[in-house]
């Protein structure tokens, strides 16, 4: 059985387990279990010393079903290469996570959350009428929604992009989930989640074509609102007697000081979200080409501290705008932050605008 | 017995799903009251709750604080989703259900 482990990729093992002879199935299950425990031990030290495995095989996506329970991960219902199951949650989660992996790989040459091909697990039908989607630190889970306030949480592709990006943040800047750093952590998930939606639209959407909504379709019928958050117009996504009103501020003058929600991480993320939208709109074209590349370099470049403030993050985007695209890009990015009330300085330059590097930005683990 | 459940955070983080639910078991129907008091007694708070801090890097978890007040005094515990302990999960779900019945949408 040793020959199976470590040579055969997990999605093949899953296929063997599901379709092989009884003996093959047993061997495959053992190998998969060993694979899972290796993955588990890798997760023990997130963001630390994950040597970038060049040439690591592309990550796989596996969807599990908790069948209304809160047992994780539940039972496997769709492996990486399995066909659609016909269950909306299963297929949306699978396709959304696959789309997110493809976005990171195709645009930023990133191989999964750890950039070393970490296989991904999503659990659907988690809990009874559960109104949430989460990244647990090692997997994603999606609730069915209660049907009165929320539909199923897999309904919008950016929700999968959002949750998977929490994993990317965990393995890169490892932003604290508290106060401004936490709001930046949330904003990273909205920024990249939104770009996943734009990238996978048919045809692909430019910054001015995108709706910049997070969770479009997630609000149940009869709820007054268009989505959960608006990156373009924070605070305008919903206003409903049952649900409440979208509490997101659009600029620093309206920053919300609260101890709830880890210091308002899902509230104040409106400020950096809008800065990203403004930068993307300022550049024009596809968001991932310039604004996205600058934000990605900021998140993964090794200079962003875990406790970063909005101002520190903003200044790093300006520095990266300079090194990636030159002085004109600096103006666009500084204008975007200025409009949300975050001041930045002109970066020190050698007077030579740099050109876009051929290689992707080097990824350094957290603690920088 | 008076029980207060405070909830915050979550991916949606909307007002309807957050904030405080307070129930007094004296004001519940006999079966509901018995069920809640049984669940409170059955949860191994020290053990169940100790395992319920968010893992590094976790996002969009819901933060809960459960306060139980009775004649002997008051005790409070804090934990986050996903709740691994099935009894604690059941207690939280029942309190949320009762909260919805008290304030029907
Ligand atoms: Zn999040």
Short mmCIF file of C-alpha atoms and ligand atoms in Angstrom, two decimals:
data_model
loop_
_atom_site.label_atom_id
_atom_site.label_comp_id
_atom_site.label_asym_id
_atom_site.label_seq_id
_atom_site.Cartn_x
_atom_site.Cartn_y
_atom_site.Cartn_z
CA UNK A 1 0.00 0.00 0.00
CA UNK A 2 3.00 2.28 0.36
CA UNK A 3 3.30 2.63 -3.37
CA UNK A 4 -0.11 4.28 -3.52
CA UNK A 5 0.63 6.89 -0.94
CA UNK A 6 2.53 9.91 -2.13
CA UNK A 7 2.52 8.95 -5.79
CA UNK A 8 -1.11 8.84 -6.73
CA UNK A 9 -2.82 12.21 -6.36
CA UNK A 10 -5.76 12.29 -3.96
CA UNK A 11 -8.40 12.78 -6.63
CA UNK A 12 -7.26 9.59 -8.34
CA UNK A 13 -7.29 7.82 -4.99
CA UNK A 14 -10.81 9.02 -4.47
CA UNK A 15 -11.76 7.67 -7.85
CA UNK A 16 -10.19 4.32 -7.03
CA UNK A 17 -11.91 4.27 -3.66
CA UNK A 18 -15.25 4.95 -5.29
CA UNK A 19 -14.86 2.76 -8.36
CA UNK A 20 -12.10 0.20 -7.76
CA UNK A 21 -12.21 -3.44 -6.73
CA UNK A 22 -12.87 -4.00 -3.01
CA UNK A 23 -9.15 -4.47 -2.37
CA UNK A 24 -8.22 -1.35 -4.35
CA UNK A 25 -10.86 0.60 -2.51
CA UNK A 26 -9.43 -0.38 0.84
CA UNK A 27 -5.88 0.52 -0.18
CA UNK A 28 -7.08 3.84 -1.58
CA UNK A 29 -8.97 4.68 1.59
CA UNK A 30 -5.88 4.01 3.72
CA UNK A 31 -3.73 6.13 1.42
CA UNK A 32 -6.28 8.92 1.50
CA UNK A 33 -6.36 8.82 5.26
CA UNK A 34 -2.56 9.12 5.33
CA UNK A 35 -2.77 11.97 2.86
CA UNK A 36 -5.28 13.74 5.07
CA UNK A 37 -3.10 13.39 8.14
CA UNK A 38 -0.14 14.84 6.24
CA UNK A 39 -2.34 17.74 5.16
CA UNK A 40 -3.49 18.07 8.76
CA UNK A 41 0.03 18.34 10.10
CA UNK A 42 0.88 20.93 7.46
CA UNK A 43 -2.00 22.99 8.73
CA UNK A 44 -0.72 22.98 12.28
CA UNK A 45 1.64 25.84 11.50
CA UNK A 46 -0.24 28.05 9.08
CA UNK A 47 1.82 30.61 7.31
CA UNK A 48 5.02 29.32 8.83
CA UNK A 49 7.82 27.72 6.89
CA UNK A 50 5.70 26.45 4.04
CA UNK A 51 8.50 25.91 1.62
CA UNK A 52 7.16 26.72 -1.77
CA UNK A 53 6.93 23.43 -3.54
CA UNK A 54 7.85 24.28 -7.09
CA UNK A 55 6.21 21.87 -9.43
CA UNK A 56 3.76 20.70 -6.78
CA UNK A 57 0.70 19.22 -8.49
CA UNK A 58 -2.29 21.55 -8.81
CA UNK A 59 -4.58 21.53 -5.80
CA UNK A 60 -7.77 19.48 -5.87
CA UNK A 61 -11.24 20.38 -4.61
CA UNK A 62 -13.35 17.92 -2.64
CA UNK A 63 -16.89 18.66 -1.49
CA UNK A 64 -18.31 16.95 1.57
CA UNK A 65 -21.91 16.90 2.80
CA UNK A 66 -22.72 17.37 6.50
CA UNK A 67 -26.38 16.51 5.75
CA UNK A 68 -27.68 19.10 8.18
CA UNK A 69 -25.36 18.06 10.99
CA UNK A 70 -22.40 19.99 12.38
CA UNK A 71 -20.00 17.11 11.95
CA UNK A 72 -16.97 18.07 9.86
CA UNK A 73 -16.13 17.37 7.17
CA UNK A 74 -19.12 15.06 6.56
CA UNK A 75 -19.12 12.53 3.74
CA UNK A 76 -17.47 12.99 0.35
CA UNK A 77 -20.02 13.77 -2.36
CA UNK A 78 -17.92 15.23 -5.18
CA UNK A 79 -14.22 14.71 -5.75
CA UNK A 80 -12.09 16.97 -7.89
CA UNK A 81 -12.80 15.44 -11.29
CA UNK A 82 -16.24 14.02 -10.53
CA UNK A 83 -19.15 15.19 -12.69
CA UNK A 84 -21.87 17.47 -11.35
CA UNK A 85 -24.09 15.80 -8.75
CA UNK A 86 -27.29 17.76 -9.41
CA UNK A 87 -27.26 19.09 -5.85
CA UNK A 88 -27.05 22.89 -6.15
CA UNK A 89 -24.96 23.49 -3.01
CA UNK A 90 -22.50 20.72 -3.85
CA UNK A 91 -22.02 21.82 -7.43
CA UNK A 92 -21.89 25.55 -6.68
CA UNK A 93 -19.30 25.01 -3.94
CA UNK A 94 -17.24 22.74 -6.18
CA UNK A 95 -17.36 25.03 -9.18
CA UNK A 96 -16.82 28.18 -7.12
CA UNK A 97 -13.75 26.80 -5.38
CA UNK A 98 -12.43 25.41 -8.66
CA UNK A 99 -12.99 28.82 -10.28
CA UNK A 100 -11.14 30.52 -7.43
CA UNK A 101 -8.16 28.16 -7.71
CA UNK A 102 -8.11 28.77 -11.46
CA UNK A 103 -8.21 32.53 -10.94
CA UNK A 104 -5.25 32.50 -8.54
CA UNK A 105 -3.34 30.11 -10.75
CA UNK A 106 -4.15 31.79 -14.06
CA UNK A 107 -3.65 35.40 -12.97
CA UNK A 108 -1.07 35.25 -10.17
CA UNK A 109 0.51 31.80 -10.75
CA UNK A 110 -0.51 30.83 -7.24
CA UNK A 111 -1.04 27.13 -6.54
CA UNK A 112 -3.78 27.06 -3.87
CA UNK A 113 -3.91 28.86 -0.53
CA UNK A 114 -0.37 27.90 0.50
CA UNK A 115 1.08 28.20 -3.02
CA UNK A 116 2.15 24.58 -2.61
CA UNK A 117 -0.95 22.85 -3.92
CA UNK A 118 -2.84 22.35 -0.66
CA UNK A 119 -5.94 20.32 -1.49
CA UNK A 120 -9.17 22.05 -0.54
CA UNK A 121 -12.18 20.79 1.34
CA UNK A 122 -15.59 22.42 1.36
CA UNK A 123 -18.51 21.15 3.43
CA UNK A 124 -22.04 21.92 2.26
CA UNK A 125 -25.40 21.51 4.04
CA UNK A 126 -23.59 22.36 7.26
CA UNK A 127 -25.99 22.66 10.20
CA UNK A 128 -29.72 23.20 10.17
CA UNK A 129 -30.77 26.31 8.22
CA UNK A 130 -27.33 27.68 9.08
CA UNK A 131 -26.87 31.33 8.12
CA UNK A 132 -23.13 31.39 7.55
CA UNK A 133 -20.11 30.51 5.45
CA UNK A 134 -16.74 30.10 7.14
CA UNK A 135 -13.06 29.31 6.68
CA UNK A 136 -12.13 27.27 9.76
CA UNK A 137 -8.38 27.56 9.27
CA UNK A 138 -8.30 24.24 7.43
CA UNK A 139 -11.50 23.97 5.39
CA UNK A 140 -14.56 25.87 4.20
CA UNK A 141 -18.15 25.28 5.27
CA UNK A 142 -21.39 26.59 3.83
CA UNK A 143 -24.82 26.73 5.43
CA UNK A 144 -28.13 26.33 3.62
CA UNK A 145 -29.48 29.63 4.95
CA UNK A 146 -32.77 29.88 6.83
CA UNK A 147 -34.83 30.67 3.70
CA UNK A 148 -36.41 33.72 5.33
CA UNK A 149 -33.41 36.02 5.52
CA UNK A 150 -30.84 34.14 3.49
CA UNK A 151 -30.72 31.67 0.64
CA UNK A 152 -28.00 29.03 0.44
CA UNK A 153 -24.57 30.55 0.98
CA UNK A 154 -23.10 28.92 -2.14
CA UNK A 155 -25.44 30.92 -4.38
CA UNK A 156 -22.83 33.59 -5.21
CA UNK A 157 -19.43 32.62 -6.62
CA UNK A 158 -17.73 35.44 -4.71
CA UNK A 159 -18.66 33.72 -1.42
CA UNK A 160 -16.41 30.78 -2.36
CA UNK A 161 -13.76 33.27 -3.52
CA UNK A 162 -14.11 35.12 -0.22
CA UNK A 163 -13.71 32.03 1.95
CA UNK A 164 -10.81 30.57 -0.02
CA UNK A 165 -9.02 33.93 0.15
CA UNK A 166 -9.11 33.73 3.97
CA UNK A 167 -6.83 30.74 3.41
CA UNK A 168 -4.52 32.76 1.15
CA UNK A 169 -4.31 35.49 3.80
CA UNK A 170 -3.65 32.87 6.49
CA UNK A 171 -0.63 31.55 4.57
CA UNK A 172 0.75 34.97 3.57
CA UNK A 173 0.36 38.17 5.60
CA UNK A 174 -1.64 36.31 8.28
CA UNK A 175 -3.50 39.52 9.10
CA UNK A 176 -4.87 39.56 12.65
CA UNK A 177 -8.64 39.07 12.75
CA UNK A 178 -9.20 42.18 14.84
CA UNK A 179 -9.76 45.90 14.28
CA UNK A 180 -8.13 47.48 11.19
CA UNK A 181 -5.96 44.44 10.41
CA UNK A 182 -9.09 42.31 10.64
CA UNK A 183 -11.01 44.66 8.36
CA UNK A 184 -8.11 44.41 5.89
CA UNK A 185 -8.31 40.61 6.20
CA UNK A 186 -12.03 40.81 5.39
CA UNK A 187 -11.37 43.25 2.56
CA UNK A 188 -8.80 40.91 0.96
CA UNK A 189 -11.51 38.25 0.85
CA UNK A 190 -14.04 40.61 -0.72
CA UNK A 191 -11.48 42.07 -3.17
CA UNK A 192 -10.28 38.73 -4.52
CA UNK A 193 -13.73 37.13 -4.21
CA UNK A 194 -15.17 39.92 -6.35
CA UNK A 195 -12.40 39.52 -8.95
CA UNK A 196 -13.11 35.78 -9.13
CA UNK A 197 -16.67 36.68 -10.12
CA UNK A 198 -15.49 39.21 -12.72
CA UNK A 199 -12.86 36.83 -14.11
CA UNK A 200 -15.33 33.97 -14.51
CA UNK A 201 -18.13 36.06 -15.96
CA UNK A 202 -18.78 35.31 -19.61
CA UNK A 203 -17.44 37.50 -21.09
CA UNK A 204 -14.96 38.66 -18.44
CA UNK A 205 -15.96 41.96 -16.86
CA UNK A 206 -13.95 45.16 -16.71
CA UNK A 207 -14.00 47.33 -13.59
CA UNK A 208 -16.77 49.53 -14.99
CA UNK A 209 -18.88 46.53 -16.06
CA UNK A 210 -18.72 44.73 -12.70
CA UNK A 211 -21.42 45.18 -10.05
CA UNK A 212 -18.88 45.06 -7.17
CA UNK A 213 -21.47 43.31 -4.98
CA UNK A 214 -20.63 40.61 -2.44
CA UNK A 215 -23.31 37.96 -2.06
CA UNK A 216 -25.67 38.96 -4.88
CA UNK A 217 -28.62 36.55 -4.74
CA UNK A 218 -27.94 35.60 -1.13
CA UNK A 219 -30.78 37.67 0.37
CA UNK A 220 -34.05 35.72 0.50
CA UNK A 221 -37.06 36.78 -1.54
CA UNK A 222 -38.81 39.75 0.05
CA UNK A 223 -35.71 41.16 1.76
CA UNK A 224 -35.04 44.72 0.67
CA UNK A 225 -31.53 44.73 -0.71
CA UNK A 226 -29.32 43.64 -3.58
CA UNK A 227 -26.50 41.84 -1.74
CA UNK A 228 -24.61 41.69 1.53
CA UNK A 229 -22.01 44.32 0.73
CA UNK A 230 -21.24 46.81 -2.01
CA UNK A 231 -17.59 47.59 -2.64
CA UNK A 232 -18.51 50.48 -4.89
CA UNK A 233 -21.08 52.02 -2.50
CA UNK A 234 -20.51 50.62 0.99
CA UNK A 235 -23.58 51.04 3.19
CA UNK A 236 -26.12 50.70 0.36
CA UNK A 237 -26.40 46.91 -0.12
CA UNK A 238 -29.52 46.38 1.98
CA UNK A 239 -31.99 48.24 4.19
CA UNK A 240 -34.68 45.97 5.54
CA UNK A 241 -36.89 45.93 8.64
CA UNK A 242 -36.00 42.29 9.38
CA UNK A 243 -32.37 42.21 8.34
CA UNK A 244 -31.30 45.69 9.46
CA UNK A 245 -29.37 48.23 7.40
CA UNK A 246 -26.00 47.75 5.72
CA UNK A 247 -23.66 49.29 8.33
CA UNK A 248 -20.56 49.70 6.15
CA UNK A 249 -18.79 53.07 6.09
CA UNK A 250 -17.44 54.41 2.79
CA UNK A 251 -14.60 56.47 4.31
CA UNK A 252 -12.55 57.01 7.45
CA UNK A 253 -14.78 59.83 8.67
CA UNK A 254 -17.46 57.17 9.25
CA UNK A 255 -15.21 54.44 10.69
CA UNK A 256 -17.28 52.41 13.16
CA UNK A 257 -15.77 51.86 16.61
CA UNK A 258 -17.26 48.73 18.14
CA UNK A 259 -16.13 45.72 20.13
CA UNK A 260 -18.58 43.42 18.30
CA UNK A 261 -17.50 41.44 15.25
CA UNK A 262 -13.81 41.52 16.33
CA UNK A 263 -13.86 45.30 16.18
CA UNK A 264 -16.19 45.58 13.21
CA UNK A 265 -14.09 43.61 10.72
CA UNK A 266 -17.12 43.04 8.45
CA UNK A 267 -18.15 46.68 8.84
CA UNK A 268 -15.00 48.74 8.38
CA UNK A 269 -13.84 46.54 5.48
CA UNK A 270 -16.08 48.87 3.46
CA UNK A 271 -13.31 51.49 3.56
CA UNK A 272 -10.47 49.43 1.97
CA UNK A 273 -13.04 47.71 -0.27
CA UNK A 274 -14.01 51.05 -1.78
CA UNK A 275 -10.37 52.06 -2.11
CA UNK A 276 -9.81 48.95 -4.21
CA UNK A 277 -12.86 49.65 -6.35
CA UNK A 278 -11.69 53.24 -6.91
CA UNK A 279 -8.20 52.07 -7.87
CA UNK A 280 -9.59 49.45 -10.27
CA UNK A 281 -11.96 51.98 -11.81
CA UNK A 282 -9.14 54.52 -12.01
CA UNK A 283 -6.96 52.12 -13.99
CA UNK A 284 -9.83 50.88 -16.13
CA UNK A 285 -9.79 47.48 -17.83
CA UNK A 286 -9.78 44.26 -15.85
CA UNK A 287 -9.40 44.78 -12.10
CA UNK A 288 -6.92 41.92 -11.74
CA UNK A 289 -4.43 43.36 -14.24
CA UNK A 290 -3.28 46.40 -12.30
CA UNK A 291 -5.16 47.11 -9.05
CA UNK A 292 -5.41 43.36 -8.33
CA UNK A 293 -1.72 42.80 -9.04
CA UNK A 294 -0.76 45.66 -6.71
CA UNK A 295 -3.05 44.37 -3.93
CA UNK A 296 -1.81 40.80 -4.45
CA UNK A 297 1.82 41.92 -4.18
CA UNK A 298 0.92 43.82 -1.01
CA UNK A 299 -0.79 40.82 0.59
CA UNK A 300 1.83 38.26 -0.37
CA UNK A 301 5.02 40.29 -0.66
CA UNK A 302 6.27 39.74 2.87
CA UNK A 303 6.27 43.38 3.97
CA UNK A 304 2.72 43.57 5.34
CA UNK A 305 2.63 43.12 9.11
CA UNK A 306 -0.02 40.95 10.72
CA UNK A 307 -1.19 43.97 12.73
CA UNK A 308 -1.22 46.36 9.75
CA UNK A 309 -3.37 49.49 9.84
CA UNK A 310 -5.23 50.83 6.81
CA UNK A 311 -2.53 53.51 6.48
CA UNK A 312 0.30 50.97 6.50
CA UNK A 313 -1.48 48.79 3.96
CA UNK A 314 -2.24 51.80 1.77
CA UNK A 315 1.38 52.95 1.80
CA UNK A 316 2.53 49.49 0.72
CA UNK A 317 0.08 49.52 -2.20
CA UNK A 318 1.60 52.84 -3.27
CA UNK A 319 5.11 51.38 -3.07
CA UNK A 320 4.01 48.36 -5.09
CA UNK A 321 2.21 50.56 -7.63
CA UNK A 322 5.52 52.36 -8.17
CA UNK A 323 7.62 49.23 -8.52
CA UNK A 324 5.12 47.35 -10.69
CA UNK A 325 3.72 50.07 -12.95
CA UNK A 326 5.47 53.41 -12.29
CA UNK A 327 4.45 56.95 -11.39
CA UNK A 328 1.07 57.09 -13.15
CA UNK A 329 -0.08 54.07 -11.18
CA UNK A 330 1.07 55.76 -7.97
CA UNK A 331 -1.28 58.65 -8.74
CA UNK A 332 -4.24 56.32 -9.32
CA UNK A 333 -3.64 54.37 -6.10
CA UNK A 334 -2.97 57.46 -3.97
CA UNK A 335 -6.16 59.10 -5.30
CA UNK A 336 -8.18 56.01 -4.41
CA UNK A 337 -6.98 56.02 -0.82
CA UNK A 338 -7.37 59.78 -0.52
CA UNK A 339 -11.05 59.49 -1.49
CA UNK A 340 -11.67 57.11 1.44
CA UNK A 341 -9.73 59.36 3.81
CA UNK A 342 -6.44 57.44 4.04
CA UNK A 343 -3.40 59.65 3.41
CA UNK A 344 -0.31 58.21 1.72
CA UNK A 345 3.11 59.58 0.84
CA UNK A 346 4.81 59.71 -2.54
CA UNK A 347 7.21 56.75 -2.52
CA UNK A 348 10.95 57.27 -2.78
CA UNK A 349 11.95 56.39 -6.33
CA UNK A 350 15.06 56.09 -8.38
CA UNK A 351 13.30 58.08 -11.05
CA UNK A 352 12.86 55.05 -13.28
CA UNK A 353 9.42 53.56 -13.52
CA UNK A 354 9.82 49.83 -13.28
CA UNK A 355 8.16 47.50 -15.62
CA UNK A 356 5.92 44.66 -14.66
CA UNK A 357 8.19 41.82 -13.56
CA UNK A 358 7.93 38.63 -15.56
CA UNK A 359 8.01 36.56 -12.44
CA UNK A 360 5.25 36.74 -9.92
CA UNK A 361 6.00 38.54 -6.66
CA UNK A 362 7.98 36.41 -4.29
CA UNK A 363 5.85 34.91 -1.56
CA UNK A 364 7.15 35.07 1.94
CA UNK A 365 5.45 33.45 4.90
CA UNK A 366 3.97 35.50 7.69
CA UNK A 367 5.78 37.23 10.47
CA UNK A 368 7.25 39.84 8.17
CA UNK B 1 -32.80 30.31 35.31
CA UNK B 2 -31.98 33.21 33.02
CA UNK B 3 -29.88 32.64 29.91
CA UNK B 4 -28.34 35.28 27.70
CA UNK B 5 -26.74 34.45 24.37
CA UNK B 6 -24.72 37.18 22.69
CA UNK B 7 -23.70 36.65 19.07
CA UNK B 8 -21.46 38.68 16.78
CA UNK B 9 -19.57 38.31 13.52
CA UNK B 10 -20.15 35.72 10.81
CA UNK B 11 -19.79 36.22 7.05
CA UNK B 12 -23.14 38.04 6.90
CA UNK B 13 -22.70 39.91 10.20
CA UNK B 14 -26.19 41.41 9.89
CA UNK B 15 -28.18 42.88 12.77
CA UNK B 16 -30.85 40.17 12.53
CA UNK B 17 -28.33 37.42 13.32
CA UNK B 18 -26.33 39.22 15.97
CA UNK B 19 -26.86 40.81 19.33
CA UNK B 20 -28.41 39.43 22.49
CA UNK B 21 -31.14 36.89 23.14
CA UNK B 22 -32.31 36.60 26.74
CA UNK B 23 -34.67 33.91 27.91
CA UNK B 24 -36.05 33.24 31.36
CA UNK B 25 -36.86 29.56 31.74
CA UNK B 26 -39.75 30.51 34.12
CA UNK B 27 -41.51 32.18 31.20
CA UNK B 28 -41.16 29.19 28.86
CA UNK B 29 -43.59 26.32 28.46
CA UNK B 30 -42.92 23.44 30.81
CA UNK B 31 -41.31 21.16 28.16
CA UNK B 32 -39.13 23.95 26.73
CA UNK B 33 -38.05 25.02 30.19
CA UNK B 34 -37.13 21.45 31.12
CA UNK B 35 -35.28 20.97 27.83
CA UNK B 36 -33.19 24.13 28.22
CA UNK B 37 -32.33 23.39 31.84
CA UNK B 38 -31.42 19.83 30.89
CA UNK B 39 -29.16 21.05 28.04
CA UNK B 40 -27.44 23.61 30.28
CA UNK B 41 -26.78 20.83 32.77
CA UNK B 42 -25.60 18.43 30.09
CA UNK B 43 -23.03 20.64 28.37
CA UNK B 44 -19.52 20.02 29.58
CA UNK B 45 -18.67 23.70 29.45
CA UNK B 46 -15.10 23.42 30.59
CA UNK B 47 -14.28 20.77 28.02
CA UNK B 48 -16.57 21.77 25.17
CA UNK B 49 -15.74 25.43 25.34
CA UNK B 50 -12.00 25.05 25.81
CA UNK B 51 -11.77 23.55 22.31
CA UNK B 52 -13.81 26.34 20.78
CA UNK B 53 -11.31 29.12 20.18
CA UNK B 54 -10.82 30.01 16.52
CA UNK B 55 -7.91 28.33 14.79
CA UNK B 56 -5.18 30.61 13.43
CA UNK B 57 -6.27 32.19 10.16
CA UNK B 58 -9.95 31.35 10.60
CA UNK B 59 -12.45 33.81 9.13
CA UNK B 60 -16.16 34.53 9.36
CA UNK B 61 -16.69 32.52 12.51
CA UNK B 62 -19.52 33.56 14.83
CA UNK B 63 -18.49 34.60 18.34
CA UNK B 64 -20.83 33.58 21.16
CA UNK B 65 -21.01 34.49 24.83
CA UNK B 66 -23.43 32.46 26.91
CA UNK B 67 -24.34 33.73 30.37
CA UNK B 68 -26.35 31.57 32.77
CA UNK B 69 -27.80 33.23 35.87
CA UNK B 70 -29.52 31.30 38.62
CA UNK B 71 -29.93 31.48 42.38
CA UNK B 72 -26.31 30.46 43.02
CA UNK B 73 -24.92 33.23 40.86
CA UNK B 74 -23.83 33.77 37.30
CA UNK B 75 -21.41 32.07 34.95
CA UNK B 76 -20.38 33.05 31.44
CA UNK B 77 -18.50 31.25 28.69
CA UNK B 78 -17.30 32.42 25.29
CA UNK B 79 -16.75 30.28 22.22
CA UNK B 80 -16.83 30.45 18.43
CA UNK B 81 -18.30 28.53 15.53
CA UNK B 82 -18.06 25.91 14.20
CA UNK B 83 -19.29 24.40 17.46
CA UNK B 84 -17.86 20.89 17.71
CA UNK B 85 -19.78 19.79 20.81
CA UNK B 86 -23.24 18.56 19.71
CA UNK B 87 -24.91 19.33 23.04
CA UNK B 88 -23.61 22.89 23.07
CA UNK B 89 -24.66 23.25 19.42
CA UNK B 90 -28.15 22.02 20.31
CA UNK B 91 -28.40 24.47 23.21
CA UNK B 92 -27.36 27.41 21.02
CA UNK B 93 -29.84 26.39 18.29
CA UNK B 94 -32.70 26.07 20.80
CA UNK B 95 -31.97 29.47 22.34
CA UNK B 96 -31.93 31.02 18.85
CA UNK B 97 -35.23 29.32 17.99
CA UNK B 98 -36.86 30.55 21.18
CA UNK B 99 -35.45 34.01 20.46
CA UNK B 100 -37.11 33.96 17.03
CA UNK B 101 -40.44 32.82 18.54
CA UNK B 102 -40.29 35.69 21.02
CA UNK B 103 -39.56 38.23 18.29
CA UNK B 104 -41.25 36.82 15.19
CA UNK B 105 -40.02 38.42 12.00
ZN1 LIG C 1 -14.65 36.76 5.69
#
